[in-house]
Short mmCIF file of C-alpha atoms in Angstrom, two decimals:
data_model
loop_
_atom_site.label_atom_id
_atom_site.label_comp_id
_atom_site.label_asym_id
_atom_site.label_seq_id
_atom_site.Cartn_x
_atom_site.Cartn_y
_atom_site.Cartn_z
CA MET A 261 23.92 -2.47 -22.12
CA HIS A 262 26.92 -3.61 -19.98
CA GLU A 263 27.96 -7.10 -21.37
CA GLY A 264 30.21 -8.14 -18.72
CA ALA A 265 29.07 -9.78 -15.33
CA PHE A 266 26.18 -8.75 -13.54
CA TRP A 267 26.89 -8.88 -9.87
CA LEU A 268 24.57 -9.71 -6.90
CA SER A 269 24.57 -7.52 -3.75
CA HIS A 270 22.61 -10.61 -2.29
CA THR A 271 21.67 -10.25 1.52
CA GLU A 272 19.35 -12.88 3.06
CA PRO A 273 17.34 -11.30 5.72
CA HIS A 274 19.86 -9.99 8.66
CA GLY A 275 22.62 -11.58 6.76
CA THR A 276 25.62 -10.61 5.23
CA GLU A 277 26.22 -9.23 1.59
CA GLN A 278 27.83 -11.32 -1.06
CA THR A 279 29.21 -10.73 -4.29
CA MET A 280 28.47 -13.18 -7.27
CA MET A 281 30.42 -12.70 -10.43
CA ASN A 282 29.80 -14.06 -14.05
CA ARG A 283 26.47 -15.52 -13.58
CA ARG A 284 25.72 -15.18 -17.27
CA ALA A 285 28.44 -17.61 -17.92
CA GLN A 286 26.90 -20.22 -15.61
CA ASN A 287 23.57 -20.33 -16.34
CA ARG A 288 22.28 -18.42 -19.50
CA LEU A 289 22.76 -18.41 -23.38
CA PRO A 290 25.94 -16.69 -24.81
CA SER A 291 25.25 -12.93 -24.91
CA ASN A 292 25.20 -12.91 -28.55
CA ALA A 293 22.29 -15.34 -28.73
CA PRO A 294 18.92 -14.68 -29.52
CA ASP A 295 16.40 -14.05 -26.60
CA PRO A 296 12.94 -15.94 -26.69
CA ALA A 297 11.35 -13.03 -28.59
CA GLY A 298 13.50 -13.08 -31.24
CA ASN A 299 15.68 -10.20 -30.29
CA GLU A 300 19.30 -9.92 -29.75
CA ALA A 301 20.07 -10.65 -26.29
CA GLY A 302 20.24 -7.24 -24.09
CA SER A 303 18.86 -5.20 -26.79
CA GLU A 304 16.38 -2.50 -25.94
CA VAL A 305 12.85 -3.80 -27.22
CA VAL A 306 9.85 -2.01 -26.97
CA SER A 307 6.62 -3.09 -29.13
CA PRO A 308 4.85 -0.10 -30.55
CA THR A 309 1.74 -2.23 -30.74
CA VAL A 310 0.20 -5.26 -29.54
CA SER A 311 -2.59 -7.00 -31.54
CA HIS A 312 -4.36 -8.75 -28.73
CA LEU A 313 -4.48 -5.43 -26.21
CA LYS A 314 -7.42 -5.79 -24.09
CA GLN A 315 -9.30 -3.24 -21.84
CA VAL A 316 -10.81 -3.49 -18.24
CA ARG A 317 -13.28 -1.20 -16.75
CA ILE A 318 -11.54 0.04 -13.25
CA ASN A 319 -12.88 2.84 -11.02
CA GLU A 320 -14.85 4.40 -13.94
CA GLY A 321 -12.15 4.24 -16.33
CA ASP A 322 -10.81 2.02 -18.98
CA LEU A 323 -7.13 0.45 -18.67
CA ALA A 324 -5.54 -1.27 -21.28
CA TYR A 325 -3.59 -4.20 -20.97
CA SER A 326 -1.94 -7.38 -22.42
CA GLU A 327 -1.46 -10.55 -21.43
CA ARG A 328 0.25 -13.67 -22.59
CA GLY A 329 1.35 -17.13 -21.04
CA THR A 330 0.01 -19.68 -18.63
CA GLY A 331 1.06 -20.27 -14.68
CA ASP A 332 1.17 -18.12 -11.74
CA LEU A 333 0.09 -14.42 -12.33
CA VAL A 334 3.01 -12.01 -12.87
CA ILE A 335 1.99 -8.44 -13.23
CA LEU A 336 4.14 -5.67 -14.69
CA VAL A 337 3.67 -2.19 -13.24
CA HIS A 338 5.68 0.50 -15.22
CA GLY A 339 6.97 3.82 -13.95
CA ALA A 340 6.76 7.23 -14.91
CA LEU A 341 6.28 8.39 -18.70
CA GLY A 342 5.78 4.49 -19.33
CA ASP A 343 3.00 2.43 -20.53
CA TYR A 344 2.46 -1.31 -20.96
CA ARG A 345 5.16 -1.29 -23.69
CA ILE A 346 8.11 -0.39 -21.65
CA TRP A 347 8.07 -4.10 -20.51
CA SER A 348 8.17 -5.69 -23.71
CA SER A 349 11.43 -7.89 -23.00
CA GLN A 350 10.11 -9.09 -19.63
CA PHE A 351 6.75 -9.79 -21.29
CA ALA A 352 8.34 -11.99 -23.89
CA ALA A 353 11.12 -13.59 -21.13
CA LEU A 354 8.63 -14.09 -18.26
CA SER A 355 5.29 -15.27 -20.21
CA GLN A 356 7.40 -18.58 -21.08
CA GLN A 357 6.78 -19.63 -17.72
CA TYR A 358 4.00 -17.51 -16.24
CA HIS A 359 0.97 -16.01 -16.79
CA VAL A 360 2.02 -12.20 -17.54
CA ILE A 361 -0.23 -8.99 -17.56
CA SER A 362 1.47 -5.65 -18.62
CA TYR A 363 -0.99 -2.94 -18.01
CA SER A 364 -0.90 0.78 -18.62
CA ARG A 365 -1.63 2.73 -15.42
CA ARG A 366 -4.55 5.46 -15.64
CA TYR A 367 -3.65 8.22 -18.31
CA HIS A 368 -0.93 6.56 -19.68
CA GLN A 369 -1.31 5.51 -23.70
CA PRO A 370 -3.51 3.94 -24.90
CA ASN A 371 -5.76 5.14 -22.08
CA LEU A 372 -7.55 8.59 -21.76
CA PRO A 373 -4.88 11.04 -21.33
CA ALA A 374 -4.31 13.28 -18.18
CA ASP A 375 -5.27 16.90 -18.30
CA GLU A 376 -4.39 19.88 -16.04
CA ALA A 377 -7.44 18.70 -13.57
CA THR A 378 -6.14 15.07 -13.30
CA ASP A 379 -5.94 13.80 -9.78
CA TYR A 380 -2.67 11.82 -10.34
CA THR A 381 -1.70 10.19 -6.86
CA HIS A 382 -0.15 6.93 -5.56
CA ARG A 383 -3.15 6.26 -3.95
CA GLY A 384 -5.43 6.25 -6.77
CA HIS A 385 -3.02 4.08 -8.93
CA VAL A 386 -2.84 1.53 -5.90
CA ASP A 387 -6.57 1.65 -5.81
CA ASP A 388 -6.74 0.68 -9.76
CA LEU A 389 -4.18 -2.11 -9.20
CA ILE A 390 -6.21 -3.35 -6.58
CA ALA A 391 -9.56 -3.16 -8.64
CA LEU A 392 -7.51 -4.74 -11.68
CA ILE A 393 -6.79 -7.92 -9.76
CA GLU A 394 -9.86 -8.16 -8.25
CA ALA A 395 -11.64 -7.37 -11.70
CA LEU A 396 -9.88 -10.18 -13.74
CA GLN A 397 -9.97 -12.59 -10.45
CA LEU A 398 -6.53 -14.19 -11.24
CA GLY A 399 -4.92 -13.08 -8.01
CA PRO A 400 -2.65 -13.39 -5.78
CA ALA A 401 0.20 -11.79 -8.21
CA HIS A 402 3.55 -11.74 -8.36
CA LEU A 403 4.18 -7.93 -8.56
CA VAL A 404 7.23 -6.41 -10.78
CA GLY A 405 7.43 -2.65 -10.64
CA HIS A 406 9.73 -0.07 -11.69
CA CYS A 407 9.93 3.79 -10.36
CA TYR A 408 6.71 5.06 -9.65
CA GLY A 409 5.26 1.58 -10.28
CA GLY A 410 7.37 0.14 -7.59
CA ALA A 411 5.98 2.45 -5.32
CA VAL A 412 2.62 1.45 -6.20
CA ALA A 413 3.43 -2.23 -5.86
CA ALA A 414 5.04 -1.97 -2.72
CA VAL A 415 1.91 0.15 -1.16
CA LEU A 416 -0.40 -2.54 -2.32
CA ALA A 417 1.80 -5.31 -0.67
CA LEU A 418 1.60 -3.29 2.56
CA LYS A 419 -2.29 -2.56 2.42
CA ARG A 420 -3.63 -5.85 0.57
CA PRO A 421 -0.96 -8.73 1.42
CA GLU A 422 -3.34 -11.48 0.55
CA MET A 423 -3.09 -10.12 -2.93
CA VAL A 424 0.43 -10.10 -3.54
CA SER A 425 2.73 -13.53 -4.05
CA SER A 426 6.13 -11.56 -4.29
CA LEU A 427 7.54 -8.24 -5.07
CA VAL A 428 10.16 -7.36 -7.49
CA LEU A 429 10.91 -3.59 -6.86
CA ALA A 430 13.39 -1.76 -9.23
CA GLU A 431 14.12 1.38 -7.82
CA PRO A 432 11.07 2.33 -6.63
CA SER A 433 10.23 6.14 -5.99
CA LEU A 434 9.57 5.68 -2.17
CA PHE A 435 10.77 9.07 -0.84
CA SER A 436 9.30 8.44 2.58
CA MET A 437 11.90 6.01 2.97
CA ILE A 438 14.70 8.73 3.31
CA SER A 439 16.34 9.33 6.50
CA HIS A 440 19.80 10.24 6.61
CA PRO A 441 20.78 14.08 6.53
CA GLN A 442 23.01 13.60 3.34
CA ASP A 443 20.13 11.62 1.65
CA ARG A 444 17.66 14.61 2.90
CA VAL A 445 19.77 16.92 1.06
CA SER A 446 19.97 14.82 -2.04
CA LEU A 447 16.01 14.75 -2.06
CA ARG A 448 15.81 18.38 -1.85
CA LEU A 449 18.21 18.62 -4.89
CA HIS A 450 15.98 16.24 -6.78
CA GLY A 451 13.04 18.24 -6.22
CA ILE A 452 14.77 21.61 -7.37
CA ALA A 453 15.89 19.80 -10.41
CA LEU A 454 12.05 18.49 -10.99
CA ASN A 455 11.00 22.08 -10.24
CA VAL A 456 12.58 23.14 -13.52
CA VAL A 457 10.87 20.03 -15.48
CA GLN A 458 7.31 21.32 -13.63
CA LYS A 459 7.68 24.71 -15.11
CA LEU A 460 8.46 23.36 -18.35
CA THR A 461 5.15 21.53 -18.53
CA GLU A 462 3.36 24.68 -17.31
CA ASN A 463 4.67 26.54 -20.35
CA ALA A 464 3.63 23.76 -22.54
CA GLU A 465 6.99 22.88 -23.41
CA GLN A 466 6.11 19.15 -23.14
CA GLU A 467 9.17 17.76 -25.34
CA LEU A 468 11.58 19.68 -23.49
CA ALA A 469 10.29 18.74 -20.20
CA VAL A 470 10.54 14.88 -20.80
CA ARG A 471 13.98 15.11 -21.95
CA GLU A 472 14.98 17.04 -18.76
CA TYR A 473 13.20 14.78 -16.83
CA VAL A 474 14.85 11.44 -18.27
CA ASN A 475 18.14 13.49 -18.00
CA ILE A 476 17.75 13.74 -14.29
CA ALA A 477 16.57 10.23 -13.80
CA LEU A 478 19.14 8.85 -15.83
CA GLY A 479 22.14 11.27 -16.01
CA LYS A 480 23.66 13.54 -18.60
CA ASP A 481 22.77 12.41 -22.01
CA GLY A 482 20.31 9.89 -20.71
CA TYR A 483 17.61 10.75 -23.00
CA ASP A 484 19.85 10.77 -26.19
CA ASP A 485 21.03 7.26 -25.02
CA LEU A 486 17.69 5.70 -25.22
CA SER A 487 16.64 3.81 -28.07
CA SER A 488 14.30 5.33 -30.58
CA GLU A 489 11.48 3.05 -29.38
CA VAL A 490 11.92 4.01 -26.00
CA GLN A 491 12.02 7.91 -26.65
CA LEU A 492 8.76 7.05 -28.87
CA VAL A 493 7.26 5.83 -25.43
CA VAL A 494 8.04 8.31 -23.04
CA ASN A 495 7.29 11.22 -25.46
CA GLU A 496 3.69 9.64 -26.17
CA ASN A 497 3.32 9.73 -22.45
CA GLY A 498 4.64 13.29 -21.82
CA HIS A 499 1.23 14.49 -21.04
CA THR A 500 1.27 12.69 -17.46
CA LEU A 501 4.37 14.24 -16.27
CA GLY A 502 2.54 17.68 -15.34
CA PRO A 503 -0.05 16.07 -13.06
CA MET A 504 2.51 13.60 -11.48
CA LEU A 505 4.84 16.16 -10.58
CA ARG A 506 2.33 17.91 -8.77
CA THR A 507 1.92 14.99 -6.17
CA TYR A 508 5.37 13.46 -6.79
CA PHE A 509 6.45 13.66 -3.34
CA GLU A 510 3.55 13.24 -1.27
CA PRO A 511 4.07 10.76 1.83
CA THR A 512 2.98 7.37 0.64
CA GLU A 513 1.70 4.71 3.04
CA LEU A 514 4.92 3.16 3.08
CA ASP A 515 7.58 4.58 5.51
CA ARG A 516 10.69 2.79 7.56
CA SER A 517 8.09 2.17 10.04
CA SER A 518 5.22 0.42 7.99
CA ALA A 519 7.76 -1.11 5.86
CA LEU A 520 8.45 -3.71 8.59
CA ASN A 521 5.05 -5.19 8.02
CA ILE A 522 5.71 -6.26 4.38
CA LYS A 523 6.55 -10.07 5.02
CA THR A 524 6.24 -10.93 0.97
CA PRO A 525 9.17 -12.31 -0.36
CA THR A 526 10.96 -9.33 -1.77
CA LEU A 527 13.71 -8.74 -4.60
CA LEU A 528 15.08 -5.27 -4.75
CA ILE A 529 17.16 -4.17 -7.98
CA ALA A 530 19.06 -1.36 -8.27
CA GLY A 531 21.41 0.14 -11.13
CA GLU A 532 24.96 0.42 -10.10
CA SER A 533 25.29 3.84 -11.45
CA SER A 534 21.93 5.28 -10.40
CA SER A 535 21.84 8.39 -8.33
CA ARG A 536 22.78 8.43 -4.56
CA LEU A 537 19.00 8.86 -3.73
CA TYR A 538 17.85 5.93 -5.31
CA HIS A 539 20.58 3.92 -3.73
CA ALA A 540 19.40 5.24 -0.51
CA ILE A 541 15.88 4.31 -0.75
CA ILE A 542 16.77 0.85 -1.90
CA ARG A 543 19.23 0.40 1.02
CA GLN A 544 16.61 1.41 3.38
CA LEU A 545 14.08 -0.95 1.88
CA GLU A 546 16.73 -3.68 2.41
CA LYS A 547 16.99 -2.77 6.32
CA CYS A 548 13.28 -2.51 6.72
CA VAL A 549 11.48 -4.89 4.71
CA PRO A 550 12.41 -8.47 6.60
CA ASN A 551 11.95 -10.83 3.74
CA SER A 552 14.02 -9.03 1.23
CA GLU A 553 17.33 -9.05 -0.75
CA LEU A 554 19.36 -6.58 -2.96
CA LEU A 555 20.56 -7.03 -6.36
CA THR A 556 22.88 -4.53 -8.12
CA LEU A 557 23.12 -4.86 -11.93
CA SER A 558 26.61 -3.55 -12.74
CA GLY A 559 27.09 -0.75 -15.69
CA THR A 560 23.30 0.06 -15.61
CA SER A 561 21.44 3.23 -14.13
CA TYR A 562 17.75 4.21 -13.62
CA GLY A 563 16.11 2.60 -16.66
CA LEU A 564 17.73 -0.87 -15.93
CA GLN A 565 14.80 -3.05 -17.04
CA THR A 566 15.39 -1.84 -20.57
CA ALA A 567 19.33 -0.82 -20.52
CA ASP A 568 19.96 -4.36 -19.10
CA SER A 569 16.83 -6.27 -19.99
CA THR A 570 18.79 -9.74 -20.20
CA ASP A 571 20.15 -9.53 -16.68
CA PHE A 572 17.21 -8.06 -15.41
CA ASN A 573 15.19 -10.85 -16.85
CA GLU A 574 17.16 -13.46 -15.47
CA ALA A 575 17.25 -12.30 -12.10
CA VAL A 576 13.49 -12.15 -11.76
CA LEU A 577 12.78 -15.54 -13.10
CA GLU A 578 15.38 -16.66 -10.74
CA PHE A 579 13.60 -15.13 -7.94
CA LEU A 580 10.57 -16.26 -9.07
CA SER A 581 11.43 -19.78 -9.44
CA ARG A 582 13.23 -19.66 -6.37
CA ASN A 583 10.30 -18.61 -4.22
CA GLU A 584 7.40 -20.35 -6.33
CA MET A 585 7.30 -23.51 -3.84
CA ALA A 586 7.11 -21.10 -0.65
CA VAL A 587 4.63 -18.91 -2.10
CA LYS A 588 2.47 -21.89 -2.95
CA GLN A 589 2.60 -23.22 0.69
CA ARG A 590 1.71 -19.88 2.21
CA HIS A 591 -1.41 -19.46 -0.05
CA HIS A 592 -2.72 -23.12 0.31
#
């Protein structure tokens, strides 16, 4: 983790960009203080098991989830190669003030695994999240999504805005937002790199495919820089990689035009060292989503909610708190 300041590229709707340094010094515990879960601040933490794991029957399948806390509902939507465990730090921090649910998307551990016949699509995962909120009868929800999970959360907000109180999108894989010619080149190069990963999955070289995918997402040596706990999670979900990549670049319902219809308060989070492609996506979202603001975490890349969990958690908590009154006024 980068222990220096995090800086906020903060643009109010159609406003001017500002930079704020050393927020940690202003409003948080010292960097060496333990976090509420008992872990050192900023450490990567992924609980291998949660004793109170639950299941809910959704669209002819069982989805595992963990929940804790009381108050407004927050649902954590994990990205590629993740499951409910990847949000351990956020689960601990946010549940002190909110009713938090961290669930495993279909086919991800400990749910029934994917296979070669699996239909792994954005639409299917969006439908699952809609059904989850309906089944638990707890909505509307604040949605916090990363990567693929961010795309799922954003599309849900577009389709069913009454279900969503606010959005936190951490570098969502919304490739339909790409427009600039140079960014399209980045997208093509990303696709070429992932073709290598796809071939590895087809050759049953799952462990190597996982390593290569993570290195593409996080940069050279990205896999080796992960904690052993995070490596465990991504490897245990390696079976989802092939099915996911088959439909990874298919257009979602959210593009630059439809994004204008998302009126939900939205926090966009980027890692300073993330790839040009994901910076392009997040900048397009900032331009197109009317009620959005952008925050960049310094010294981090694509795995930002684990690599810089302290700053990430504080940013989410501050955003939720700031919008809480407006959200309640809108829904009551």
